Amino acid sequence: MSMSMTVLEHKHFDWWATQPCSRPGLPELLHRLLARERVVNRLWLPTADPTRYRSYDGIVSAGAGSVRVPAGLSYWEAGVTENPLAKANSDYQARLAKDGGAKQKDSTFVFVTPRLWPGAEAWAQERRAEGVWKDVWVIEQSALYQWIEEHPRIALWFKATQLGWETAQHEWMEPKRNWQPRALHRDRPVLGWLGWKARLTPLIGRDREFTDLKTWALGEPGAAFRLLTGVGGAGKTRLALELAEEVATQHPGWAAGVVPADQPLPLDVGSQGCLLIIDYPEENRDAVEQRLREFAEFPDDGIIRRLLLLTRKDADYWQPVINRAGAESCEDRAYELSDRLRADDGWALFTAAMARTRDLLGVETVPAVARDEFDVWLSRVEANHRPLLVVAAAIEAVQTPDRPILSLSAAEIIAALAQREITRLSRLSTAHGFAEDGLPRLAALAVVRGGLDAAVLERLAEPSVKLGLERTGTGDLIDRLGRTGCLTHGHLDAPVPDIVGSALLMLVLEKRADRAPDWLWAVLADNPAAGLARLERITDDVSMVLGWGKRGLSGWLAAMVDGAPERALPLIAPVSDAQLPQGLVPMAITVWRTLLSQDDIPLGKRAEWQNNLSVHLSDMGETAAALTAIREAVEIRRALAQEHPARYRPDLARCLNNYSNRLDGVGETAAALTAIREAVGLYRALAQEHPARYRPDLASSLNNYSNLLDGVGETAAALTAIREAVEIRRALAQEHPARYRPDLARCLNNYSNLLDGVGETAAALTAIREAVGLYRALAQEHPARYRPDLASSLNNYSTCLYGVGETAAALTAIREAVGLYRALAQEHPARYRPDLAGSLANLCLRLEGSDDVAGALAAIEEALALIESAATAYPNSQAGQWQKRMQQIRAHLLGKPSP
């Protein structure tokens, strides 16, 4: 039967009832319809073949007010058989025989069929007359049709999944929770046991975070979204999907799960509420902006709607996207997931993973690991605290019982798991007629792309690519690959989790570093932007977790585009981001140099590319080359601005800002001042003509101007410039507080420092007090983003208070700063321990001023302990300088000569 029509008709139910899919489909349909009824407060209706359950097909408890669902308790039976009368009688008598009338007196019996049954109401009347049940209902084809038509999303589901209409299949989408319990089999790749979908262990060590997010998800009606941020391997996706599982299964009328970023959000998916999750949103930032826009514009109908973005990026990265989408009013504070498990939780996770792995592998014993051994391993490096690394260590310990696994670093454990997968794929590859490295190379390239579909697989198999997939065997390529067991519906999934995939990529490509650049381009060529977004994650894992930053990936990516303008051109947009991860910057530099090597480039483009080249050269510390590039950009833009001032003055102003920074970086302060002074003049004129557009730029350039003026001792002029910047940012913050309050707070911090430097202590105190107030409010709304700024401003506030003799208040402020930094350092030690040490040194000085010498000594000793490791590794760094200063303070307190 053709299903090309889009209007649902009764005959479609006739056809569907004859199909095998209707048997499990009918209970699924009923579950969806009942979950939509607001009066339903309890629902038990298995969404599979109901013959597995020797009981009613469904049990429902509901309040009054629905024409579709009986009030009170009701027992449901359903069937698709051709004779609905016989089925209804059979079910009715079976329930009487089983229950003996015990449940019927206060309950309603409901029978459902998708068949047309003209005698349905007469049959129900006869059953009611028997007086056994409180009431008897029949929902046959006509009533079922009307019920479905009342819910367009359920009608769309029915057309897409039950009738198989192509048009509906393109439109249908709902949240998914794709757990994969089948991955936990002995004959499945061990690597898959580490993925969040496998659920190797219960969720351990995230009780507080789970409760916090659940309270938010099930909170007040209305729309709200938030970021769930954290490093790779911290368990963001597992936590979010466990939350979705509980919300969807424990709360009738709720829908929850992952949705794609590039399709409209199904905001009507749950009658009571929905929790929608977008994973890796940074891979599709433009699409996420559109999703946030539609989320903010959806009419408020009193239903709870929540959107959770799982990202490695912080709130600063996302704020411009949120602002452009106009979604600030829906934004709740970002939730930062700590990458540090508590020691007890880490041990519980490790032992649970070992026990489960032992069972899956069928081994009788596991290596004896003492708790103190584990604690030493856990504290050895920060990455070991991540849940993923703990589970990886447990799996590898069981697989290699003769190896002291806890003597290995996190990188070595991950590399061992990746190498084990490479070995498995190599065996499969030769067994199925491919070159030994064929399947490992495909798996490595799948990491870059996030998986390979049939079209890409065919392209990579071309002899010119030289992957080792040449058609030496018989049969179609996809069929041959399918026989290896590596494909899912013709698609090769990327190895998971990401960190192990990154290691596999490196290990495979290192074997043929000469071919790596071309292989990378082969998989990136048709969608380089999406591929580079994934490469951001990969380079982060390679550098931060594996410690392989100096190995080949950055070089391969640069070589990929070197001298190839046809490859560099599609990469312009992805690498124009000034905040590229360090591992991608060499490629960005090569992109700009390759493009600039061409003849007949339009001057506007040449200036833009030289400006971008300068930024990225500066990121790599190539200051002289960065200065040369920006100087040429300024010259070009100055000439263009003279010919076409309306079009090119803004570009010249931006370029001069960068030029000033580059000049200052090489010590050419006078020239830097000249450049930033010209930029300020241009922005001042532009802001007079177009204030809404250019006042923020004027304030930023004034702030930079003030810093340079202060650096050359022109304090009065520096104060004038920063005062004007504060006035502009105060006005902007009044007009658009969500967007500009942080800028105002930062500006006030700088203003306070300048005022304090010229002895205007009272005015400095007023400015820093306002900055603290702003940061305190911001930190309450977005703690993950603004707690560090609040702590820093409290440090400055304490100094100002102490300077005017408010000793007690100064001590209170610095203690609060220490408390904030202590909490931050517990969550992210590598990042915040130096800041904690600095604030402890300030606390020491405040305590000494209060004659608490013992407290001062305790503070400086703790500060020295924190800074020692960094100072030892880098004696000439800021940490080394801080250590010397702290040692001098300690010697002073002890009455000893300075070291």
C-alpha atoms as one frame of an Amber mdcrd trajectory, in Angstrom:
protein
   0.000   0.000   0.000   1.369   3.448  -0.935   1.842   5.769   2.020   2.765
   8.933   0.150  -0.263  10.964   1.291   0.143  13.267   4.298  -3.416  13.372
   5.679  -4.228  10.614   8.160  -7.366   8.653   7.226  -9.306   5.746   8.731
  -8.117   3.364   6.026  -4.568   3.828   7.261  -5.585   2.238  10.573  -7.111
  -0.689   8.687  -3.803  -1.238   6.880  -1.668  -0.702   9.978  -3.618  -3.260
  12.031  -2.568  -5.941   9.522   1.151  -5.146   9.873   3.535  -6.810  12.381
   4.616  -3.396  13.706   1.109  -2.730  15.072   1.468  -5.324  17.838   4.234
  -3.448  19.724   3.130  -0.167  18.162  -0.331  -0.044  19.777   0.924   0.002
  23.388   3.537   2.589  22.382   0.797   4.719  20.825  -1.372   4.431  23.918
   1.524   5.297  26.212   2.219   8.460  24.210  -1.449   9.468  24.191  -1.952
   8.824  27.906   1.259  10.646  28.824  -0.163  13.707  27.064  -3.278  13.767
  29.247  -2.680  16.228  32.079  -5.129  14.415  34.370  -2.973  11.248  34.384
  -0.979  11.012  37.597   0.188   7.379  37.387   0.839   5.334  34.285   1.990
   1.737  33.884   1.870   0.597  30.287   4.877  -1.350  28.943   5.869  -0.080
  25.496   6.681  -3.479  24.035   4.810  -6.678  23.223   2.241  -6.796  26.068
   2.030 -10.582  25.925   5.269 -10.658  27.931   3.353  -9.391  30.957   0.779
 -11.748  32.513  -1.361  -8.898  33.699  -3.298  -6.018  32.254  -1.783  -4.266
  29.256  -1.928  -1.027  31.232  -2.968   0.507  34.542  -3.796   4.213  34.767
  -4.687   6.518  37.619  -6.198   9.866  36.637  -8.108  12.844  37.929 -11.378
  14.093  36.504 -11.768  16.297  33.459 -10.746  14.221  30.430 -13.047  12.776
  27.799 -10.309  10.315  26.821  -9.315   8.837  30.185 -11.683   7.611  32.955
 -11.343   9.342  36.313  -9.862   7.193  39.071  -8.250   3.818  38.485  -8.618
   2.123  35.097  -7.353  -1.170  33.687  -6.538  -1.241  29.960  -6.481  -4.037
  27.411  -5.563  -3.609  23.732  -5.450  -5.760  20.622  -5.066  -5.520  16.863
  -6.765  -8.810  15.893  -9.243  -8.832  13.003 -12.186  -9.727  15.291 -12.253
  -7.046  18.036 -15.409  -8.547  19.611 -13.698 -11.876  20.234 -10.581 -10.178
  21.590 -12.609  -7.913  23.900 -14.608 -10.862  25.271 -11.466 -12.894  25.774
  -9.684 -10.127  27.669 -12.768  -9.290  29.714 -13.314 -12.888  30.817  -9.617
 -13.444  31.460  -9.560 -10.460  33.840 -12.639 -11.721  35.686 -11.163 -15.191
  36.075  -7.838 -13.866  37.295  -9.058 -11.174  39.702 -12.335 -12.661  40.865
 -14.008  -9.255  40.960 -11.643  -7.842  43.589 -10.423  -4.860  41.501 -13.474
  -4.128  39.428 -15.935  -2.425  41.805 -14.062   0.858  41.968 -12.327   0.725
  38.589 -13.003   1.114  34.868 -12.258  -1.530  32.234 -10.988  -0.015  28.944
 -10.568  -1.972  25.715  -8.690  -0.416  22.743  -8.590  -1.552  19.111  -7.466
   0.205  15.907 -10.112  -1.802  14.028 -13.469  -0.406  13.039 -16.047  -1.951
  15.422 -19.623  -0.720  14.865 -20.956  -2.705  17.844 -18.431  -1.358  20.341
 -20.783   0.856  22.345 -23.488  -1.841  22.509 -20.927  -4.297  23.881 -19.815
  -1.743  26.484 -23.441  -1.124  27.508 -23.985  -4.861  28.036 -20.868  -5.107
  30.202 -21.876  -2.071  32.254 -25.303  -3.657  32.858 -23.575  -6.611  34.497
 -22.480  -4.252  37.268 -19.095  -5.918  37.767 -17.004  -2.838  36.919 -17.629
   0.727  37.923 -17.620   1.487  34.201 -16.629  -0.081  30.863 -15.159   1.885
  27.945 -14.246   0.968  24.378 -11.868   3.060  22.280 -12.134   1.794  18.726
 -10.837   3.155  15.429 -13.002   6.295  15.238 -12.212   7.422  18.782  -8.532
   6.508  18.398  -8.351   8.533  15.184  -9.859  11.598  16.890  -7.555  11.241
  19.887  -4.457  11.120  17.683  -5.611  14.121  15.662  -5.749  16.163  18.880
  -1.975  15.718  19.250  -0.035  16.695  16.087   3.290  15.436  17.446   1.841
  11.980  18.146   0.225  12.001  14.704   3.638  12.791  13.232   5.211   9.934
  15.218   2.485   7.565  13.995   2.971   8.555  10.360   6.786   8.353  10.575
   7.334   5.215  12.636   4.184   3.156  12.135   3.030   4.051   8.621   6.530
   4.734   7.268   5.699   7.943   5.386   8.906   9.512   4.084   7.694  13.099
   4.483   6.925  12.459   8.147  10.216  10.660   8.701  12.088  13.791   7.591
  10.127  15.907  10.066  10.012  13.507  13.025  12.447  14.014  15.875  12.268
  13.453  19.613  14.744  13.350  22.489  16.791  10.145  22.602  18.536   8.249
  25.359  20.553   5.760  23.373  21.853   3.458  26.061  23.716   0.480  24.594
  23.645  -2.401  27.088  24.599  -4.776  24.268  28.051  -3.154  24.288  28.719
  -4.916  27.606  29.309  -8.364  26.144  32.532 -10.309  26.171  32.526 -10.517
  22.374  32.171  -6.769  21.949  35.148  -4.350  21.799  36.385  -3.555  25.296
  36.834   0.059  24.251  33.058   0.389  24.003  32.705  -0.437  27.702  34.195
   2.971  28.493  31.534   4.924  26.591  28.739   6.599  28.523  26.097   4.617
  26.622  27.343   1.287  27.988  26.817   2.169  31.698  29.591  -0.121  32.897
  29.036   1.098  36.464  26.308   2.984  38.275  26.667   6.768  38.349  29.134
   7.235  41.223  30.368  10.435  42.820  27.837  12.805  41.271  24.972  12.698
  43.801  25.074  16.412  44.590  25.317  17.428  40.940  22.473  15.082  39.999
  20.240  16.540  42.719  21.102  20.119  41.744  20.298  19.554  38.089  17.141
  17.605  38.844  15.851  20.427  41.059  16.503  22.840  38.204  14.930  20.605
  35.548  11.705  20.036  37.485  11.471  23.611  38.758   9.159  26.501  37.946
   7.077  26.469  34.734   8.543  28.338  31.804  11.601  28.112  29.576  15.159
  28.077  30.898  18.477  26.855  29.561  21.918  26.513  31.049  25.406  25.338
  30.202  26.812  22.204  31.811  30.532  22.819  31.450  33.501  20.604  32.192
  36.644  19.057  30.773  36.682  15.920  28.645  36.284  12.783  30.738  34.512
  14.539  33.619  31.245  12.718  32.841  28.991  15.512  31.536  27.091  13.343
  29.065  26.590  10.410  31.440  25.317  12.726  34.191  22.934  14.539  31.832
  21.523  11.339  30.347  21.016   9.717  33.750  19.072  12.832  34.694  17.044
  12.548  31.477  16.351   8.878  32.185  14.889   9.629  35.602  12.876  12.603
  34.397  11.365  10.690  31.457  10.617   7.455  33.303   9.553   8.740  36.718
   7.404  11.710  35.702   4.347  11.110  33.460   4.003  13.584  30.644   7.717
  14.375  30.498  10.089  13.830  27.574  13.850  13.992  27.994  16.998  13.156
  26.058  19.504  14.301  23.465  18.417  16.314  20.428  20.550  17.361  17.427
  21.724  20.951  17.174  20.897  21.250  13.486  17.151  20.532  13.714  14.341
  22.590  15.277  13.789  21.822  18.944  10.743  19.622  19.701   9.446  22.030
  22.333   5.975  20.469  22.239   7.254  16.972  22.949   6.049  16.606  26.560
   2.615  17.514  27.894   4.023  18.278  31.350   7.551  19.278  30.430  10.687
  18.479  28.477  14.404  18.339  29.153  16.327  18.677  25.895  20.084  18.070
  25.781  22.517  19.210  23.088  25.901  17.502  23.309  29.049  19.133  21.878
  27.220  22.348  20.893  30.537  24.049  20.027  30.704  21.824  16.941  27.720
  23.696  15.481  27.674  27.133  17.069  25.564  28.817  14.357  22.874  26.145
  14.653  22.896  26.433  18.452  22.315  30.176  18.112  19.186  29.403  16.060
  18.044  26.808  18.623  18.418  29.365  21.425  16.479  31.912  19.393  13.515
  29.576  18.867  13.712  28.514  22.510  13.463  32.139  23.681  10.624  32.937
  21.256   8.433  29.916  22.047   5.176  31.077  23.700   4.899  30.529  27.435
   2.000  28.136  28.047   2.803  27.182  31.637   4.752  24.033  30.700   8.274
  23.438  32.018  10.873  23.505  29.255  14.555  23.038  29.920  17.520  23.017
  27.536  20.937  21.802  28.709  24.061  22.428  26.618  26.957  20.058  27.389
  30.140  21.900  26.506  33.846  22.113  27.190  33.691  25.872  26.564  33.108
  28.354  29.367  30.340  30.938  29.620  32.478  33.691  28.048  32.690  31.672
  24.834  28.899  31.289  24.672  27.791  34.769  25.812  27.996  36.410  22.346
  25.922  33.544  20.909  23.335  33.941  23.682  23.200  37.699  23.163  22.744
  37.440  19.390  19.951  34.911  19.919  18.177  37.287  22.327  18.007  34.467
  24.866  19.437  36.247  27.936  16.078  36.233  29.702  15.969  32.414  29.565
  19.551  31.877  30.724  20.251  30.268  34.092  23.714  30.210  35.590  26.207
  27.819  34.047  26.832  24.653  36.029  30.521  23.778  36.117  31.191  20.094
  36.643  34.307  19.576  38.704  36.891  17.303  37.120  37.962  16.037  40.541
  36.290  13.046  42.130  36.589  12.800  45.901  39.020  10.069  46.916  36.236
   7.876  48.377  34.139   8.247  45.231  37.149   7.521  43.049  37.849   4.318
  44.973  34.203   3.252  44.803  34.174   3.844  41.033  37.466   2.006  40.525
  36.394  -1.102  42.486  32.956  -1.166  40.836  34.537  -0.971  37.363  37.022
  -3.733  38.218  34.272  -6.039  39.480  32.102  -5.463  36.410  35.027  -5.955
  34.029  35.948  -9.184  35.812  32.409 -10.472  35.315  32.320  -9.479  31.650
  35.674 -11.096  30.904  34.805 -14.178  32.946  37.962 -14.139  35.039  37.893
 -15.506  38.559  40.158 -13.013  40.280  41.293  -9.448  39.799  44.632  -7.907
  40.791  44.883  -6.913  44.419  44.973  -3.131  44.604  45.354  -1.506  48.020
  43.440   1.629  48.821  46.594   3.561  49.678  48.114   2.584  46.308  45.049
   3.899  44.561  45.087   7.165  46.522  48.713   7.751  45.527  47.839   7.146
  41.866  44.778   9.371  42.073  46.751  12.316  43.416  49.742  11.870  41.092
  48.318  14.061  38.298  45.106  16.051  38.001  43.800  14.068  35.014  43.627
  10.897  37.134  40.709  12.393  39.079  38.443  12.348  36.025  35.867   9.535
  36.153  36.810   8.329  32.684  40.455   7.861  33.661  39.505   5.974  36.839
  37.348   3.529  34.866  40.021   3.179  32.170  42.579   2.245  34.843  40.200
  -0.369  36.272  39.539  -1.992  32.878  43.219  -2.112  32.007  44.112  -3.514
  35.473  41.785  -6.499  34.953  42.993  -7.110  31.395  46.684  -7.059  32.368
  46.797  -8.598  35.863  50.581  -9.105  35.742  51.229  -5.422  35.120  51.251
  -2.934  38.036  48.693  -0.712  36.387  48.798   2.030  39.003  52.440   2.646
  38.157  51.291   3.977  34.787  50.302   7.538  33.985  46.866   8.434  32.679
  48.345   8.863  29.196  49.958   5.413  29.313  46.698   3.757  30.360  44.756
   5.490  27.580  47.460   4.633  25.061  47.347   0.966  26.132  43.575   0.825
  25.577  43.917   2.539  22.209  46.696   0.161  21.131  44.552  -2.804  22.162
  41.791  -1.552  19.869  44.257  -0.994  17.025  45.465  -4.588  17.390  41.883
  -5.900  17.310  41.072  -3.879  14.184  44.298  -5.000  12.485  43.327  -8.654
  12.946  39.867  -7.980  11.556  41.344  -6.087   8.642  43.571  -8.938   7.467
  40.864 -11.529   8.143  38.530  -9.744   5.727  40.958  -9.092   2.908  42.040
  -5.538   3.674  45.563  -4.322   4.376  46.564  -4.821   8.010  46.320  -1.093
   8.747  43.162  -0.493   6.699  40.543  -0.671   9.453  42.703   1.103  12.076
  43.183   3.990   9.628  39.450   4.193   8.974  38.781   4.230  12.732  41.357
   6.996  13.188  39.776   9.167  10.513  36.325   8.468  11.969  37.589  10.245
  15.121  38.189  13.421  13.103  34.797  13.338  11.438  32.705  11.890  14.249
  31.944   8.797  12.161  32.028   7.852   8.479  28.970   7.278   6.309  28.874
   5.124   3.185  29.716   7.976   0.788  32.819   8.975   2.742  33.884   5.343
   3.128  33.677   4.896  -0.642  35.746   8.042  -1.161  38.423   6.948   1.310
  38.662   3.568  -0.408  39.886   5.137  -3.663  43.379   3.860  -4.552  44.735
   7.419  -4.705  44.071   7.852  -0.963  46.264   4.815  -0.140  44.503   3.789
   3.065  44.820   0.074   2.364  41.182  -0.455   1.371  41.733  -1.172  -2.308
  39.199  -3.558  -3.753  41.281  -6.715  -3.523  38.394  -8.784  -2.185  35.096
  -9.717  -3.744  31.859  -7.865  -3.273  30.749  -4.322  -2.574  32.978  -2.268
  -0.214  30.196  -1.536   2.262  29.179  -5.194   2.302  32.772  -6.241   2.931
  33.159  -3.701   5.729  29.796  -4.791   7.117  31.051  -8.360   7.440  33.782
  -7.127   9.786  31.104  -6.127  12.323  32.433  -2.564  12.440  29.476  -0.879
  10.706  26.108   0.115  12.131  23.499   0.521   9.377  26.274   1.206   6.884
  27.967   3.765   9.160  31.361   3.473  10.885  31.073   5.025  14.322  33.997
   6.918  15.820  35.882   5.118  18.601  34.693   6.245  22.014  35.329   7.799
  24.418  36.883  10.883  22.843  40.147  10.744  24.780  40.862   7.157  23.716
  39.833   8.043  20.167  42.350  10.903  20.193  45.095   8.518  21.314  44.131
   6.014  18.603  44.275   8.763  15.973  47.775   9.753  17.033  49.125   6.208
  17.245  47.762   5.269  13.818  48.882   8.397  11.978  52.357   8.359  13.545
  53.048   5.114  11.687  52.660   6.979   8.373  53.402  10.595   9.227  54.270
  11.201   5.562  50.662  10.422   4.542  48.921  11.901   7.587  48.333  15.420
   6.125  46.651  14.037   2.990  44.553  11.560   4.975  43.380  14.330   7.276
  42.344  16.446   4.312  40.612  13.502   2.667  38.248  13.240   5.628  37.888
  17.017   6.182  37.528  18.205   2.593  33.745  18.260   2.213  32.986  19.765
   5.652  36.114  21.364   7.130  34.278  23.589   9.630  32.657  20.652  11.439
  35.891  18.676  11.340  37.920  21.510  12.863  35.366  21.887  15.662  36.060
  18.252  16.562  39.782  18.816  16.173  39.521  21.453  18.900  38.493  18.649
  21.263  41.117  16.303  19.908  43.979  18.785  20.289  42.793  19.562  23.810
  42.816  15.862  24.728  46.165  15.299  23.032  47.790  18.217  24.868  46.053
  18.414  28.252  45.330  14.751  29.044  47.834  12.749  27.026  50.612  15.325
  27.234  51.415  14.724  23.562  51.223  18.354  22.482  54.685  18.275  20.927
  53.895  15.220  18.818  52.794  15.475  15.212  49.137  16.508  15.061  49.640
  20.291  14.854  52.391  19.806  12.279  50.294  17.455  10.140  47.421  19.923
  10.093  49.746  22.745   9.060  51.326  20.594   6.357  47.826  19.696   5.164
  47.273  23.247   3.847  50.846  24.409   3.220  51.076  25.680  -0.347  47.536
  24.533  -1.174  45.224  27.569  -1.525  42.351  25.317  -2.616  42.508  23.710
   0.853  43.147  26.951   2.723  40.144  28.814   1.307  37.436  26.619   2.929
  39.247  27.001   6.267  39.079  30.805   6.424  35.945  30.979   8.556  36.883
  28.196  11.019  40.360  29.594  11.736  39.322  33.260  11.927  38.421  32.734
  15.584  40.938  34.633  17.725  40.441  32.049  20.504  41.652  28.985  18.622
  43.148  26.259  20.811  46.918  26.275  20.760  47.085  23.019  18.811  45.291
  24.557  15.814  47.202  27.844  15.700  50.106  26.516  13.542  47.549  25.425
  10.950  45.865  28.847  11.084  49.220  30.558  10.500  49.848  28.298   7.506
  46.365  29.046   6.132  47.045  32.814   6.181  50.554  32.469   4.736  49.336
  30.160   1.972  46.557  32.560   1.014  48.851  35.578   1.168  51.333  33.895
  -1.171  48.862  34.185  -4.042  48.983  36.929  -6.652  46.279  39.546  -7.261
  44.655  39.390  -3.817  42.181  42.275  -3.247  43.715  44.779  -0.837  40.875
  44.460   1.644  41.382  40.697   1.847  45.159  41.051   2.123  44.785  43.430
   5.063  42.263  41.131   6.778  44.492  38.081   6.355  47.602  39.938   7.522
  45.707  41.080  10.617  44.603  37.510  11.362  48.127  36.216  10.710  49.468
  38.740  13.224  47.040  37.605  15.915  47.951  33.948  15.509  51.691  34.614
  15.246  51.424  36.511  18.517  49.653  33.510  20.071  52.707  31.406  19.199
  55.132  33.964  20.633  56.496  35.028  17.230  56.407  38.708  18.159  58.659
  40.109  15.427  56.775  38.314  12.639  53.449  39.322  14.216  54.541  42.967
  14.189  55.594  42.784  10.537  52.218  41.317   9.554  50.111  43.858  11.440
  52.225  46.742  10.142  51.409  45.771   6.558  47.726  45.423   7.461  47.704
  48.936   8.945  49.357  50.432   5.867  46.810  48.816   3.552  43.830  49.805
   5.676  45.077  53.368   6.062  45.219  53.709   2.300  41.765  52.160   1.899
  40.313  54.390   4.615  41.601  57.477   2.812  39.842  56.405  -0.387  36.663
  55.006   1.210  36.444  56.348   4.808  32.870  55.251   5.501  33.693  51.659
   4.645  37.221  51.193   5.996  37.640  53.461   9.057  36.281  50.775  11.451
  38.739  48.223  10.012  41.612  50.664  10.413  40.650  51.363  14.032  40.572
  47.624  14.881  43.862  47.103  13.124  45.492  49.981  15.036  44.349  48.427
  18.312  46.140  45.199  17.408  49.144  47.150  16.102  49.421  48.927  19.448
  49.366  45.619  21.319  52.100  44.157  19.077  54.276  47.253  19.474  53.866
  47.228  23.230  54.794  43.540  23.250  58.233  44.280  21.782  58.843  47.301
  24.010  58.098  50.027  21.428  55.912  51.892  23.915  55.993  55.306  22.247
  54.912  53.876  18.903  52.256  51.778  20.671  50.876  54.965  22.265  50.746
  56.684  18.900  48.813  53.769  17.388  46.279  53.459  20.199  45.795  57.252
  20.284  44.886  57.160  16.590  42.511  54.216  17.205  40.794  56.162  20.007
  40.364  59.150  17.700  38.812  57.025  14.977  36.459  55.253  17.389  35.464
  58.589  18.954  34.384  59.905  15.560  32.615  56.662  14.704  30.822  56.632
  18.069  29.540  60.148  17.460  28.091  59.049  14.112  26.853  55.602  15.235
  26.828  55.503  19.057  24.968  52.208  19.483  27.458  50.392  17.289  30.801
  51.923  18.265  30.605  53.094  21.897  31.704  49.641  23.174  34.752  49.754
  20.866  35.585  53.274  22.038  35.445  52.151  25.679  37.749  49.190  24.974
  40.304  51.324  23.147  40.202  53.931  25.934  40.916  51.188  28.463  43.962
  50.070  26.433  45.034  53.704  26.017  44.851  54.239  29.774  47.047  51.209
  30.464  49.726  52.422  28.062  49.631  55.972  29.423  50.022  54.672  32.951
  52.964  52.545  31.820  54.891  55.620  30.647  54.051  57.657  33.751  51.340
  59.872  32.206  49.065  59.133  35.132  46.769  62.139  34.798  46.060  61.362
  31.145  45.616  57.677  32.005  43.024  58.623  34.630  41.174  60.808  32.144
  41.026  57.963  29.624  39.879  55.302  32.095  37.316  57.685  33.598  35.767
  58.192  30.153  35.773  54.417  29.578  33.963  53.925  32.905  31.327  56.529
  31.976  30.655  54.855  28.623  30.461  51.382  30.144  28.219  52.596  32.946
  25.773  53.972  30.375  25.960  50.764  28.348  25.375  48.659  31.467  22.285
  50.664  32.299  20.893  50.066  28.793  21.964  46.412  28.487  22.938  45.103
  31.937  23.281  41.420  31.011  25.753  42.244  28.279  27.815  45.118  29.718
  27.901  44.777  33.529  31.009  42.539  33.346  32.818  45.134  31.199  31.909
  47.862  33.689  33.188  45.790  36.612  36.529  45.149  34.863  36.874  48.820
  33.997  36.149  49.856  37.603  38.867  47.490  38.778  41.404  49.222  36.529
  40.077  52.644  37.559  40.508  51.796  41.236  44.113  50.698  40.701  44.961
  53.956  38.960  43.264  56.074  41.621  45.103  54.212  44.345  48.384  54.756
  42.521  47.982  58.546  42.646  46.931  58.554  46.278  43.189  59.066  45.727
  42.493  56.264  48.154  38.907  57.181  48.994  37.921  57.363  45.313  39.787
  54.116  44.651  37.838  52.480  47.461  34.534  53.717  46.013  35.399  52.307
  42.572  36.527  48.903  43.832  33.541  48.661  46.162  31.248  49.114  43.147
  33.224  46.510  41.185  32.901  44.039  44.075  29.148  44.672  44.214  28.795
  44.021  40.497  30.888  40.861  40.624  29.002  39.619  43.672  25.698  39.914
  41.816  27.194  38.319  38.696  28.689  35.468  40.732  25.294  34.726  42.272
  23.784  34.461  38.786  26.735  32.711  37.112  29.111  31.350  39.782  31.247
  29.239  37.469  32.004  32.251  35.326  32.383  35.080  37.852  33.623  33.596
  41.143  37.246  34.080  40.030  36.578  37.738  39.175  34.853  38.278  42.515
  37.820  36.755  44.339  40.266  38.960  42.432  38.286  42.142  43.090  38.005
  41.238  46.796  41.802  41.032  46.888  42.021  44.584  45.548  39.206  45.721
  47.841  41.088  44.421  50.868  44.186  46.381  49.873  42.185  49.606  49.494
  40.396  49.099  52.818  43.698  48.505  54.563  45.094  51.663  52.993  42.419
  53.833  54.624  42.802  52.148  57.980  39.718  49.900  57.847  41.744  46.930
  59.115  38.861  44.702  60.215  36.955  45.179  56.949  40.170  44.522  54.977
  40.653  41.256  56.846  37.041  40.217  56.170  37.437  40.908  52.435  40.691
  38.980  52.050  39.300  36.033  54.015  36.355  35.877  51.613  38.771  35.972
  48.662  40.812  33.123  50.185  37.625  31.102  50.727  36.597  31.558  47.098
  40.035  30.644  45.763  40.226  27.641  48.087  36.972  26.263  46.665  38.117
  26.977  43.101  41.484  25.312  43.735  39.765  22.184  45.048  37.759  21.915
  41.825  40.546  22.985  39.430  43.917  22.835  41.233  46.252  23.502  38.339
  44.372  26.636  37.390  43.707  28.245  40.771  46.409  27.130  43.211  48.658
  30.085  42.260  45.769  32.510  42.855  45.060  30.876  46.210  48.728  31.237
  47.136  48.676  34.932  46.234  45.547  35.620  48.265  47.040  33.721  51.221
  50.106  35.987  51.023  47.784  39.010  51.205  45.957  37.396  54.121  49.309
  36.995  55.852  49.970  40.733  55.524  46.502  41.627  56.845  46.923  39.259
  59.807  50.340  40.684  60.591  48.814  44.145  60.595  46.281  42.859  63.141
  49.145  41.500  65.305  48.128  37.885  64.608  51.655  36.663  63.870  50.761
  32.965  64.312  47.906  33.254  61.826  50.146  35.188  59.435  52.803  32.457
  59.587  50.237  29.733  58.974  48.943  31.602  55.910  52.380  32.152  54.382
  53.431  28.537  55.017  50.324  27.308  53.187  51.006  29.746  50.344  54.585
  28.512  50.004  53.462  24.891  49.958  51.042  25.668  47.131  53.513  27.580
  44.997  56.504  25.286  45.534  55.911  22.785  42.712  55.288  25.451  40.073
  58.233  27.540  41.245  60.579  24.533  41.193  59.571  23.643  37.652  59.767
  27.253  36.423  62.128  29.223  38.695  62.160  32.314  36.454  58.367  32.462
  36.063  55.890  34.556  38.016  55.499  31.583  40.369  59.246  31.702  41.070
  59.071  35.432  41.788  56.099  34.898  44.113  58.003  32.190  45.945  60.940
  34.545  46.624  58.611  37.273  47.855  56.777  34.835  50.145  60.040  33.519
  51.524  60.995  37.108  52.360  57.669  37.628  54.163  58.154  34.411  56.168
  61.698  35.416  57.133  60.420  38.795  58.264  57.750  37.185  60.436  60.315
  34.865  61.984  62.733  37.733  62.570  65.352  36.174  60.303  67.413  37.603
  57.418  65.730  37.307  54.024  66.870  34.336  51.914
